[in-house]
PDB file of C-alpha atoms in Angstrom:
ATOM      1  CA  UNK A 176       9.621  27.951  68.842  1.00  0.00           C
ATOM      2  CA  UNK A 177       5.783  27.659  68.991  1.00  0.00           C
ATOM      3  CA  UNK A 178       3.221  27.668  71.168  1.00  0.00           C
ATOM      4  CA  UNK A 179      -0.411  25.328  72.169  1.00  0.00           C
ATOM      5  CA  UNK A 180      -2.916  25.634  74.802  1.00  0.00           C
ATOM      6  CA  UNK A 181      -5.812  23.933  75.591  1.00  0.00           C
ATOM      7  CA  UNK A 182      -9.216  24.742  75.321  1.00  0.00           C
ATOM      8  CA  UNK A 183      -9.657  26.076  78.856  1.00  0.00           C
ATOM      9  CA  UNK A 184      -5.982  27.642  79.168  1.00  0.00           C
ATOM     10  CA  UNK A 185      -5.308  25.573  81.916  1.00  0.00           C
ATOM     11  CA  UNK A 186      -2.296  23.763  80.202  1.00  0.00           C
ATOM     12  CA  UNK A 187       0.280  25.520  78.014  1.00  0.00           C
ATOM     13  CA  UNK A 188       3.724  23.972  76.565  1.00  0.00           C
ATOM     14  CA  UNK A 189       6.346  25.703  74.364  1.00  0.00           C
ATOM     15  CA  UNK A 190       8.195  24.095  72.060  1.00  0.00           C
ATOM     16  CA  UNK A 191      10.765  23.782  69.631  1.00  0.00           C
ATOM     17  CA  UNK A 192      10.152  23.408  65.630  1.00  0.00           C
ATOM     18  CA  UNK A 193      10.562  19.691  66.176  1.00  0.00           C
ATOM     19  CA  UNK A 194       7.752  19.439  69.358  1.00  0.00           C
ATOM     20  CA  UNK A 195      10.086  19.065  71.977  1.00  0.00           C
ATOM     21  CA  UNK A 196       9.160  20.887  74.686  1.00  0.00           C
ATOM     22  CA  UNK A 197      10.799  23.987  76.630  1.00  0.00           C
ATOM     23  CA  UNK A 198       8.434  25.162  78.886  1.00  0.00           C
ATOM     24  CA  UNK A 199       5.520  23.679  80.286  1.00  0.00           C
ATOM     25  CA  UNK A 200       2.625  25.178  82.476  1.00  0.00           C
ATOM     26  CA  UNK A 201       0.063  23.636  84.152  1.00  0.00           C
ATOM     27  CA  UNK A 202      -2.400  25.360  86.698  1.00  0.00           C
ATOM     28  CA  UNK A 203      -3.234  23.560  89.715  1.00  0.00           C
ATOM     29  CA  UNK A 204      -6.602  22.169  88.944  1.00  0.00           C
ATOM     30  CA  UNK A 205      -4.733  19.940  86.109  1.00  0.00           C
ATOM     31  CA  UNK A 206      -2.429  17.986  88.632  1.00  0.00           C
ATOM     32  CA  UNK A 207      -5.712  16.534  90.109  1.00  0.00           C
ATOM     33  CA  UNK A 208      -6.001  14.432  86.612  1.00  0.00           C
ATOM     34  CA  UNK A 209      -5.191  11.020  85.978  1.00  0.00           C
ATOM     35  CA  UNK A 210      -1.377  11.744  85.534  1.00  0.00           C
ATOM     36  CA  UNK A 211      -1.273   9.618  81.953  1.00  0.00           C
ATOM     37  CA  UNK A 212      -4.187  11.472  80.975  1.00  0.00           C
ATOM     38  CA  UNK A 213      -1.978  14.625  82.264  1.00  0.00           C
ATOM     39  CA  UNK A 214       0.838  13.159  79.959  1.00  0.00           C
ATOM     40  CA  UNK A 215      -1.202  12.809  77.132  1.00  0.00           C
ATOM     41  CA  UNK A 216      -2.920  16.186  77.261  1.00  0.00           C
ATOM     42  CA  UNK A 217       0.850  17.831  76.929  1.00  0.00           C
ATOM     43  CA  UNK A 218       1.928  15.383  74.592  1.00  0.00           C
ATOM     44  CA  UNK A 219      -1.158  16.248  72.038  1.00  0.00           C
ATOM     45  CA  UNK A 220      -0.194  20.042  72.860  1.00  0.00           C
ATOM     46  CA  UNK A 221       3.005  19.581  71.908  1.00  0.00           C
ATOM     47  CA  UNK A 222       2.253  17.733  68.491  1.00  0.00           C
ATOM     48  CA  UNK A 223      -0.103  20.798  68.032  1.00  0.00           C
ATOM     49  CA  UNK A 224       2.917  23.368  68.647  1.00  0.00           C
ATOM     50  CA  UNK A 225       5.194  21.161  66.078  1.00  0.00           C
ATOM     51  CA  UNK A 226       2.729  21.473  64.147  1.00  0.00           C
ATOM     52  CA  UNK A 227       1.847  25.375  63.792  1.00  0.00           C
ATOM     53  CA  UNK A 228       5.497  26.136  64.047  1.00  0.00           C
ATOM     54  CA  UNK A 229       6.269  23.429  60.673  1.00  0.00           C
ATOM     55  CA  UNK A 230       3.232  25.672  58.940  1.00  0.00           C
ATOM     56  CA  UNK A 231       5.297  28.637  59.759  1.00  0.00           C
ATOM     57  CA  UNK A 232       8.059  27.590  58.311  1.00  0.00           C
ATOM     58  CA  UNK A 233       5.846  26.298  54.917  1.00  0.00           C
ATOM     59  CA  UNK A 234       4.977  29.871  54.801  1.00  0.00           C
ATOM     60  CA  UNK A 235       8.153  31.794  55.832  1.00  0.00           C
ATOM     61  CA  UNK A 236       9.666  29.038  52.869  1.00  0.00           C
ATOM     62  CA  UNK A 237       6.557  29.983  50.221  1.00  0.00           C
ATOM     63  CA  UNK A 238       7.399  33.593  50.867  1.00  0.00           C
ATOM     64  CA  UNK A 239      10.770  33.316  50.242  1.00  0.00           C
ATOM     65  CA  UNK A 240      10.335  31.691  46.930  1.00  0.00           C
ATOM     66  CA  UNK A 241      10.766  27.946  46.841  1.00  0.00           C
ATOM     67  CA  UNK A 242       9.223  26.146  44.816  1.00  0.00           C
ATOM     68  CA  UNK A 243       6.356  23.657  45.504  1.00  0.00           C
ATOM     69  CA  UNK A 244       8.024  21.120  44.306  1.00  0.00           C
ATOM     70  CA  UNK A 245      10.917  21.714  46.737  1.00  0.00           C
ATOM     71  CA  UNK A 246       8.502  22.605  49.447  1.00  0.00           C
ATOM     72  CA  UNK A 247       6.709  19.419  49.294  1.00  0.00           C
ATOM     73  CA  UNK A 248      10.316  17.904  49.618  1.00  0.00           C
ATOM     74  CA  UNK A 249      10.586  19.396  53.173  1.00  0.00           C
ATOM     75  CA  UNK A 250       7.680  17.008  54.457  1.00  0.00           C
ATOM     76  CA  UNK A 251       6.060  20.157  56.255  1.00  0.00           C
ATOM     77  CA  UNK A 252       2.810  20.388  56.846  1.00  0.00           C
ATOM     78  CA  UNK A 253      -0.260  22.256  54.740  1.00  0.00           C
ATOM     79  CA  UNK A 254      -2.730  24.278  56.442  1.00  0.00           C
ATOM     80  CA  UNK A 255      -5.580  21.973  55.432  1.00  0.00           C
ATOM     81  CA  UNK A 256      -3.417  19.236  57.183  1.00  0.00           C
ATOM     82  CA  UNK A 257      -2.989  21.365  60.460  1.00  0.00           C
ATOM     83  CA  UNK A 258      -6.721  22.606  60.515  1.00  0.00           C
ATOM     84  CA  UNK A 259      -7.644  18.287  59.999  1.00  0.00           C
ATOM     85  CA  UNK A 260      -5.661  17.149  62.740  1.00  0.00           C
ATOM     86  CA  UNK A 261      -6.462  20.494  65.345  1.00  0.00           C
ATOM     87  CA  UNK A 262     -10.363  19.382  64.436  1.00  0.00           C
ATOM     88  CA  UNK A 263      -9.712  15.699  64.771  1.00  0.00           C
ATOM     89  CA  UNK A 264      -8.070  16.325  68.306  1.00  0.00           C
ATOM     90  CA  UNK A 265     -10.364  18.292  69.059  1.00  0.00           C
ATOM     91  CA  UNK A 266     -13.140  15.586  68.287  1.00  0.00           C
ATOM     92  CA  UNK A 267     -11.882  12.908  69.779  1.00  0.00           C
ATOM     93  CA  UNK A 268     -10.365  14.135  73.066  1.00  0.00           C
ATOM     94  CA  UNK A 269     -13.598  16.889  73.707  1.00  0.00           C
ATOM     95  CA  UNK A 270     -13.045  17.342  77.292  1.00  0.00           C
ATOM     96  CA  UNK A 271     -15.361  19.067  79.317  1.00  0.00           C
ATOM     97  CA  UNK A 272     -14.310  20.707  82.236  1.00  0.00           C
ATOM     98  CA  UNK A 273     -14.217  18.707  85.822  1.00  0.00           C
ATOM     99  CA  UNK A 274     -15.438  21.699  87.777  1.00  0.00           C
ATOM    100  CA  UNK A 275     -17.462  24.475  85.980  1.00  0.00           C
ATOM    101  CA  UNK A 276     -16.369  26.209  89.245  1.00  0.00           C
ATOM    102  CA  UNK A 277     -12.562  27.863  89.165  1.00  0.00           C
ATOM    103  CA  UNK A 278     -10.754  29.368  91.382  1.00  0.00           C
ATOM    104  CA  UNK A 279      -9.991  32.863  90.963  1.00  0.00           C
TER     105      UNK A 279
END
C-alpha cells in the first residue's frame, strides 16, 4: 500500500501497489470543485501512490539482491522517473488555492 496527498492536504487516497485505491479523503472545501476536475485530482494522486509504492518495491528488490538486469525486467519505476513525473504533475496541474481563507 502507498500513500499521495496534494499540495494543500486537502485530498489524500491510499492505494494498492497497482494504484487502485482503498481509501480516499477529501475535506469539504474540495467537493465545491468541478467534480471531473475532483476526479482527476484523485486519479493523478493515485498514479503518484502507484508510483512511490513500485519505487519501494525497486528498492526493497535492489536490497535483496537482484540483479539489474532482472530488475529492469520488472518494468518498475527509477527514482529519476518518479521525481520527472511528481515535477511534471506538479508543473502542469499548479493549482493555487480557491480560498487563501480555510476553515479551521
Amino acid at each position: 500500500m502507498s500513500t499521495a496527498m496534494s499540495r494543500s492536504g486537502s485530498i489524500s487516497v491510499r492505494t494498492t501497489e497497482q494504484g487502485l485505491p482503498l481509501a480516499v479523503s477529501v475535506e469539504p472545501e474540495e467537493l465545491r470543485r468541478d467534480p471531473a476536475e475532483l476526479a482527476q485530482r484523485i486519479v493523478r494522486l493515485c498514479k503518484q501512490a502507484a508510483n512511490r509504492a513500485g519505487l519501494a518495491r525497486r528498492e526493497q528488490l535492489v536490497a535483496a539482491g537482484l540483479s539489474s538486469e532482472m530488475l529492469a525486467l520488472t518494468g518498475l519505476p527509477k527514482p529519476e522517473d518518479v521525481a520527472r513525473q511528481e515535477l511534471a504533475d506538479e508543473e502542469e496541474y499548479d493549482e493555487e488555492p480557491q480560498s487563501w481563507l480555510r476553515s479551521v
